[in-house]
């Protein structure tokens, strides 16, 4: 016989999962108290890396039903939610989301819904990338320096390049200027790039 589980998550300790539990019961799902998994963890943590969700995965068996109030309870973004639902479906677990009308996300209609959500998320990500690249091009065209400001002045960089050409080690220069070895390497790399462009 299919068992019904509830997964309820909040992000901070001053929030409570009580509303989610009540919402699931009001939707007609009878969930035994020991099958209601609640946890406080940031939504930015992937579902499979959460302690409570990991315990839930150990309990679930083929034929079981998992109920959540909203998709964001399951994952940090559409791709994470999709991979979580696919992992549950592979175990034979049906996933119901109340915010989507209680649809079973592992059914044909649920898969279509997940496909639309994933497509929208990808579209939003692509738009963000386009806007970012457009902004960078505009900033570059107007002469703005891009990236973090260098911790080393132009004069310091010239001295570092000179000392490196004389064989002074990366570690010694990093210690002298209070920066990382990688910062010294970037100074050298910028010199090579400048020479190549001349």
PDB file of C-alpha atoms in Angstrom:
ATOM      1  CA  UNK A   1       0.000   0.000   0.000  1.00  0.00           C
ATOM      2  CA  UNK A   2       1.294   3.458  -0.952  1.00  0.00           C
ATOM      3  CA  UNK A   3       2.519   5.598   1.895  1.00  0.00           C
ATOM      4  CA  UNK A   4       2.283   9.381   1.843  1.00  0.00           C
ATOM      5  CA  UNK A   5       5.195  11.561   2.969  1.00  0.00           C
ATOM      6  CA  UNK A   6       5.391  15.330   3.313  1.00  0.00           C
ATOM      7  CA  UNK A   7       8.541  17.381   2.898  1.00  0.00           C
ATOM      8  CA  UNK A   8       8.389  20.831   4.478  1.00  0.00           C
ATOM      9  CA  UNK A   9      11.312  23.245   4.479  1.00  0.00           C
ATOM     10  CA  UNK A  10      11.962  26.743   5.782  1.00  0.00           C
ATOM     11  CA  UNK A  11      15.103  28.824   5.342  1.00  0.00           C
ATOM     12  CA  UNK A  12      15.575  30.368   8.784  1.00  0.00           C
ATOM     13  CA  UNK A  13      14.956  29.362  12.411  1.00  0.00           C
ATOM     14  CA  UNK A  14      12.431  32.169  12.947  1.00  0.00           C
ATOM     15  CA  UNK A  15      10.148  30.567  10.338  1.00  0.00           C
ATOM     16  CA  UNK A  16       7.923  27.531  10.921  1.00  0.00           C
ATOM     17  CA  UNK A  17       6.821  24.601   8.768  1.00  0.00           C
ATOM     18  CA  UNK A  18       3.413  24.400  10.515  1.00  0.00           C
ATOM     19  CA  UNK A  19       1.613  26.228   7.687  1.00  0.00           C
ATOM     20  CA  UNK A  20       3.006  23.802   5.103  1.00  0.00           C
ATOM     21  CA  UNK A  21       1.882  20.769   7.132  1.00  0.00           C
ATOM     22  CA  UNK A  22      -1.619  22.252   7.539  1.00  0.00           C
ATOM     23  CA  UNK A  23      -1.814  23.092   3.830  1.00  0.00           C
ATOM     24  CA  UNK A  24      -0.950  19.501   2.895  1.00  0.00           C
ATOM     25  CA  UNK A  25      -3.598  18.123   5.295  1.00  0.00           C
ATOM     26  CA  UNK A  26      -6.190  20.623   4.011  1.00  0.00           C
ATOM     27  CA  UNK A  27      -5.516  19.377   0.458  1.00  0.00           C
ATOM     28  CA  UNK A  28      -6.694  15.931   1.568  1.00  0.00           C
ATOM     29  CA  UNK A  29      -3.373  14.156   2.063  1.00  0.00           C
ATOM     30  CA  UNK A  30      -3.300  12.077   5.258  1.00  0.00           C
ATOM     31  CA  UNK A  31       0.300  12.163   6.444  1.00  0.00           C
ATOM     32  CA  UNK A  32       1.403  10.233   9.521  1.00  0.00           C
ATOM     33  CA  UNK A  33       3.459  12.499  11.845  1.00  0.00           C
ATOM     34  CA  UNK A  34       6.551  10.285  11.455  1.00  0.00           C
ATOM     35  CA  UNK A  35       6.312  10.688   7.684  1.00  0.00           C
ATOM     36  CA  UNK A  36       6.297  14.500   7.761  1.00  0.00           C
ATOM     37  CA  UNK A  37       9.914  15.531   7.262  1.00  0.00           C
ATOM     38  CA  UNK A  38      10.607  19.113   8.284  1.00  0.00           C
ATOM     39  CA  UNK A  39      13.904  20.951   8.208  1.00  0.00           C
ATOM     40  CA  UNK A  40      15.446  24.392   8.351  1.00  0.00           C
ATOM     41  CA  UNK A  41      17.945  24.806   5.540  1.00  0.00           C
ATOM     42  CA  UNK A  42      18.599  27.416   2.881  1.00  0.00           C
ATOM     43  CA  UNK A  43      16.941  26.894  -0.474  1.00  0.00           C
ATOM     44  CA  UNK A  44      20.332  27.484  -2.068  1.00  0.00           C
ATOM     45  CA  UNK A  45      21.424  24.063  -0.768  1.00  0.00           C
ATOM     46  CA  UNK A  46      20.625  21.353  -3.357  1.00  0.00           C
ATOM     47  CA  UNK A  47      17.952  18.928  -2.091  1.00  0.00           C
ATOM     48  CA  UNK A  48      20.242  15.909  -2.202  1.00  0.00           C
ATOM     49  CA  UNK A  49      22.747  17.678   0.100  1.00  0.00           C
ATOM     50  CA  UNK A  50      20.184  18.409   2.839  1.00  0.00           C
ATOM     51  CA  UNK A  51      20.247  16.147   5.918  1.00  0.00           C
ATOM     52  CA  UNK A  52      16.461  15.938   6.267  1.00  0.00           C
ATOM     53  CA  UNK A  53      15.922  15.250   2.577  1.00  0.00           C
ATOM     54  CA  UNK A  54      18.655  12.581   2.627  1.00  0.00           C
ATOM     55  CA  UNK A  55      16.834  10.857   5.528  1.00  0.00           C
ATOM     56  CA  UNK A  56      13.606  11.081   3.520  1.00  0.00           C
ATOM     57  CA  UNK A  57      15.262   9.455   0.480  1.00  0.00           C
ATOM     58  CA  UNK A  58      16.317   6.530   2.706  1.00  0.00           C
ATOM     59  CA  UNK A  59      12.690   5.994   3.825  1.00  0.00           C
ATOM     60  CA  UNK A  60      10.964   6.279   0.438  1.00  0.00           C
ATOM     61  CA  UNK A  61      10.054   3.145  -1.513  1.00  0.00           C
ATOM     62  CA  UNK A  62       8.508   2.464  -4.908  1.00  0.00           C
ATOM     63  CA  UNK A  63       4.820   3.369  -4.885  1.00  0.00           C
ATOM     64  CA  UNK A  64       5.149   6.016  -2.162  1.00  0.00           C
ATOM     65  CA  UNK A  65       3.859   9.563  -2.601  1.00  0.00           C
ATOM     66  CA  UNK A  66       5.807  12.699  -1.638  1.00  0.00           C
ATOM     67  CA  UNK A  67       3.842  15.932  -1.191  1.00  0.00           C
ATOM     68  CA  UNK A  68       5.299  19.458  -1.153  1.00  0.00           C
ATOM     69  CA  UNK A  69       3.464  22.776  -1.005  1.00  0.00           C
ATOM     70  CA  UNK A  70       5.674  24.534  -3.579  1.00  0.00           C
ATOM     71  CA  UNK A  71       8.405  23.560  -6.018  1.00  0.00           C
ATOM     72  CA  UNK A  72      11.007  25.683  -4.241  1.00  0.00           C
ATOM     73  CA  UNK A  73      10.768  23.300  -1.267  1.00  0.00           C
ATOM     74  CA  UNK A  74      12.438  20.695  -3.509  1.00  0.00           C
ATOM     75  CA  UNK A  75      15.276  22.687  -4.998  1.00  0.00           C
ATOM     76  CA  UNK A  76      17.161  25.922  -5.424  1.00  0.00           C
ATOM     77  CA  UNK A  77      16.242  26.391  -9.106  1.00  0.00           C
ATOM     78  CA  UNK A  78      14.324  24.703 -11.920  1.00  0.00           C
ATOM     79  CA  UNK A  79      17.258  22.474 -12.875  1.00  0.00           C
ATOM     80  CA  UNK A  80      17.745  21.293  -9.284  1.00  0.00           C
ATOM     81  CA  UNK A  81      14.002  20.628  -8.886  1.00  0.00           C
ATOM     82  CA  UNK A  82      13.969  18.694 -12.132  1.00  0.00           C
ATOM     83  CA  UNK A  83      16.919  16.471 -11.160  1.00  0.00           C
ATOM     84  CA  UNK A  84      15.341  15.854  -7.721  1.00  0.00           C
ATOM     85  CA  UNK A  85      11.997  14.870  -9.280  1.00  0.00           C
ATOM     86  CA  UNK A  86      13.779  12.617 -11.791  1.00  0.00           C
ATOM     87  CA  UNK A  87      15.715  10.916  -8.950  1.00  0.00           C
ATOM     88  CA  UNK A  88      12.458  10.321  -7.075  1.00  0.00           C
ATOM     89  CA  UNK A  89      10.706   9.052 -10.215  1.00  0.00           C
ATOM     90  CA  UNK A  90      13.575   6.615 -10.811  1.00  0.00           C
ATOM     91  CA  UNK A  91      12.823   5.183  -7.333  1.00  0.00           C
ATOM     92  CA  UNK A  92       9.134   4.824  -8.261  1.00  0.00           C
ATOM     93  CA  UNK A  93       8.058   7.704  -5.994  1.00  0.00           C
ATOM     94  CA  UNK A  94       5.259  10.008  -7.157  1.00  0.00           C
ATOM     95  CA  UNK A  95       5.722  13.718  -6.341  1.00  0.00           C
ATOM     96  CA  UNK A  96       2.718  16.012  -5.814  1.00  0.00           C
ATOM     97  CA  UNK A  97       3.046  19.806  -5.697  1.00  0.00           C
ATOM     98  CA  UNK A  98       0.082  21.690  -4.208  1.00  0.00           C
ATOM     99  CA  UNK A  99       1.022  25.011  -5.837  1.00  0.00           C
ATOM    100  CA  UNK A 100       0.618  23.339  -9.228  1.00  0.00           C
ATOM    101  CA  UNK A 101      -2.864  22.050  -8.419  1.00  0.00           C
ATOM    102  CA  UNK A 102      -1.587  18.893  -6.745  1.00  0.00           C
ATOM    103  CA  UNK A 103      -0.302  17.530 -10.052  1.00  0.00           C
ATOM    104  CA  UNK A 104       1.926  14.438  -9.880  1.00  0.00           C
ATOM    105  CA  UNK A 105       5.231  15.715 -11.277  1.00  0.00           C
ATOM    106  CA  UNK A 106       6.235  12.188 -12.364  1.00  0.00           C
ATOM    107  CA  UNK A 107       3.090  11.762 -14.532  1.00  0.00           C
ATOM    108  CA  UNK A 108       2.926  12.742 -18.212  1.00  0.00           C
ATOM    109  CA  UNK A 109       1.221  16.053 -17.335  1.00  0.00           C
ATOM    110  CA  UNK A 110       3.724  16.638 -14.531  1.00  0.00           C
ATOM    111  CA  UNK A 111       6.674  15.985 -16.839  1.00  0.00           C
ATOM    112  CA  UNK A 112       5.252  18.463 -19.318  1.00  0.00           C
ATOM    113  CA  UNK A 113       4.866  21.028 -16.519  1.00  0.00           C
ATOM    114  CA  UNK A 114       8.457  20.415 -15.428  1.00  0.00           C
ATOM    115  CA  UNK A 115       9.596  20.795 -19.044  1.00  0.00           C
ATOM    116  CA  UNK A 116       7.866  24.173 -19.319  1.00  0.00           C
ATOM    117  CA  UNK A 117       9.350  25.320 -15.989  1.00  0.00           C
ATOM    118  CA  UNK A 118      12.839  24.213 -17.081  1.00  0.00           C
ATOM    119  CA  UNK A 119      12.434  26.000 -20.437  1.00  0.00           C
ATOM    120  CA  UNK A 120      11.360  29.222 -18.707  1.00  0.00           C
ATOM    121  CA  UNK A 121      14.299  28.975 -16.291  1.00  0.00           C
ATOM    122  CA  UNK A 122      16.729  28.459 -19.169  1.00  0.00           C
ATOM    123  CA  UNK A 123      15.179  31.387 -21.050  1.00  0.00           C
ATOM    124  CA  UNK A 124      15.568  33.631 -17.963  1.00  0.00           C
ATOM    125  CA  UNK A 125      19.189  32.523 -17.525  1.00  0.00           C
ATOM    126  CA  UNK A 126      19.944  33.261 -21.205  1.00  0.00           C
ATOM    127  CA  UNK A 127      18.337  36.712 -20.908  1.00  0.00           C
ATOM    128  CA  UNK A 128      20.439  37.459 -17.829  1.00  0.00           C
ATOM    129  CA  UNK A 129      23.614  36.422 -19.679  1.00  0.00           C
ATOM    130  CA  UNK A 130      22.664  38.609 -22.671  1.00  0.00           C
ATOM    131  CA  UNK A 131      21.961  41.632 -20.437  1.00  0.00           C
ATOM    132  CA  UNK A 132      25.230  41.119 -18.569  1.00  0.00           C
ATOM    133  CA  UNK A 133      27.256  40.853 -21.782  1.00  0.00           C
ATOM    134  CA  UNK A 134      25.495  43.896 -23.251  1.00  0.00           C
ATOM    135  CA  UNK A 135      26.272  45.898 -20.107  1.00  0.00           C
ATOM    136  CA  UNK A 136      29.924  44.838 -20.179  1.00  0.00           C
ATOM    137  CA  UNK A 137      30.254  45.841 -23.845  1.00  0.00           C
ATOM    138  CA  UNK A 138      28.656  49.223 -23.125  1.00  0.00           C
ATOM    139  CA  UNK A 139      30.955  49.799 -20.140  1.00  0.00           C
ATOM    140  CA  UNK A 140      34.023  48.798 -22.143  1.00  0.00           C
ATOM    141  CA  UNK A 141      33.019  51.059 -25.057  1.00  0.00           C
ATOM    142  CA  UNK A 142      32.684  54.005 -22.664  1.00  0.00           C
ATOM    143  CA  UNK A 143      36.212  53.375 -21.381  1.00  0.00           C
ATOM    144  CA  UNK A 144      35.383  51.921 -17.978  1.00  0.00           C
ATOM    145  CA  UNK A 145      37.905  49.522 -16.495  1.00  0.00           C
ATOM    146  CA  UNK A 146      36.303  46.124 -16.001  1.00  0.00           C
ATOM    147  CA  UNK A 147      36.975  43.696 -13.192  1.00  0.00           C
ATOM    148  CA  UNK A 148      38.339  44.186  -9.725  1.00  0.00           C
ATOM    149  CA  UNK A 149      40.736  47.064  -9.251  1.00  0.00           C
ATOM    150  CA  UNK A 150      44.324  45.880  -8.952  1.00  0.00           C
ATOM    151  CA  UNK A 151      45.827  45.883  -5.467  1.00  0.00           C
ATOM    152  CA  UNK A 152      49.145  46.787  -7.066  1.00  0.00           C
ATOM    153  CA  UNK A 153      49.835  50.199  -8.567  1.00  0.00           C
ATOM    154  CA  UNK A 154      51.214  50.582 -12.086  1.00  0.00           C
ATOM    155  CA  UNK A 155      54.637  51.389 -10.667  1.00  0.00           C
ATOM    156  CA  UNK A 156      54.617  48.325  -8.431  1.00  0.00           C
ATOM    157  CA  UNK A 157      53.632  46.158 -11.390  1.00  0.00           C
ATOM    158  CA  UNK A 158      56.556  47.527 -13.437  1.00  0.00           C
ATOM    159  CA  UNK A 159      58.986  46.750 -10.589  1.00  0.00           C
ATOM    160  CA  UNK A 160      57.520  43.234 -10.205  1.00  0.00           C
ATOM    161  CA  UNK A 161      57.951  42.532 -13.932  1.00  0.00           C
ATOM    162  CA  UNK A 162      61.537  43.793 -13.757  1.00  0.00           C
ATOM    163  CA  UNK A 163      62.331  41.646 -10.699  1.00  0.00           C
ATOM    164  CA  UNK A 164      60.703  38.593 -12.272  1.00  0.00           C
ATOM    165  CA  UNK A 165      62.877  39.037 -15.378  1.00  0.00           C
ATOM    166  CA  UNK A 166      65.861  39.026 -13.012  1.00  0.00           C
ATOM    167  CA  UNK A 167      64.702  35.697 -11.555  1.00  0.00           C
ATOM    168  CA  UNK A 168      63.147  36.793  -8.255  1.00  0.00           C
ATOM    169  CA  UNK A 169      60.699  34.079  -7.138  1.00  0.00           C
ATOM    170  CA  UNK A 170      56.916  34.410  -7.104  1.00  0.00           C
ATOM    171  CA  UNK A 171      56.799  33.582  -3.391  1.00  0.00           C
ATOM    172  CA  UNK A 172      59.316  36.253  -2.438  1.00  0.00           C
ATOM    173  CA  UNK A 173      57.494  38.944  -4.440  1.00  0.00           C
ATOM    174  CA  UNK A 174      54.111  37.862  -3.077  1.00  0.00           C
ATOM    175  CA  UNK A 175      55.439  38.188   0.469  1.00  0.00           C
ATOM    176  CA  UNK A 176      57.075  41.548  -0.242  1.00  0.00           C
ATOM    177  CA  UNK A 177      53.901  43.100  -1.678  1.00  0.00           C
ATOM    178  CA  UNK A 178      51.420  41.275   0.582  1.00  0.00           C
ATOM    179  CA  UNK A 179      49.558  39.592  -2.266  1.00  0.00           C
ATOM    180  CA  UNK A 180      49.087  36.035  -3.485  1.00  0.00           C
ATOM    181  CA  UNK A 181      51.399  34.247  -5.906  1.00  0.00           C
ATOM    182  CA  UNK A 182      48.502  34.278  -8.373  1.00  0.00           C
ATOM    183  CA  UNK A 183      48.431  38.106  -8.239  1.00  0.00           C
ATOM    184  CA  UNK A 184      52.115  38.199  -9.236  1.00  0.00           C
ATOM    185  CA  UNK A 185      51.426  35.752 -12.078  1.00  0.00           C
ATOM    186  CA  UNK A 186      48.560  37.973 -13.300  1.00  0.00           C
ATOM    187  CA  UNK A 187      50.951  40.938 -13.446  1.00  0.00           C
ATOM    188  CA  UNK A 188      53.273  38.881 -15.676  1.00  0.00           C
ATOM    189  CA  UNK A 189      50.384  37.676 -17.801  1.00  0.00           C
ATOM    190  CA  UNK A 190      49.149  41.242 -18.387  1.00  0.00           C
ATOM    191  CA  UNK A 191      52.627  42.174 -19.626  1.00  0.00           C
ATOM    192  CA  UNK A 192      52.617  39.272 -22.103  1.00  0.00           C
ATOM    193  CA  UNK A 193      49.112  40.204 -23.306  1.00  0.00           C
ATOM    194  CA  UNK A 194      50.135  43.841 -23.749  1.00  0.00           C
ATOM    195  CA  UNK A 195      53.233  42.846 -25.757  1.00  0.00           C
ATOM    196  CA  UNK A 196      51.175  40.521 -27.975  1.00  0.00           C
ATOM    197  CA  UNK A 197      48.728  43.303 -28.799  1.00  0.00           C
ATOM    198  CA  UNK A 198      51.449  45.748 -29.850  1.00  0.00           C
TER     199      UNK A 198
END
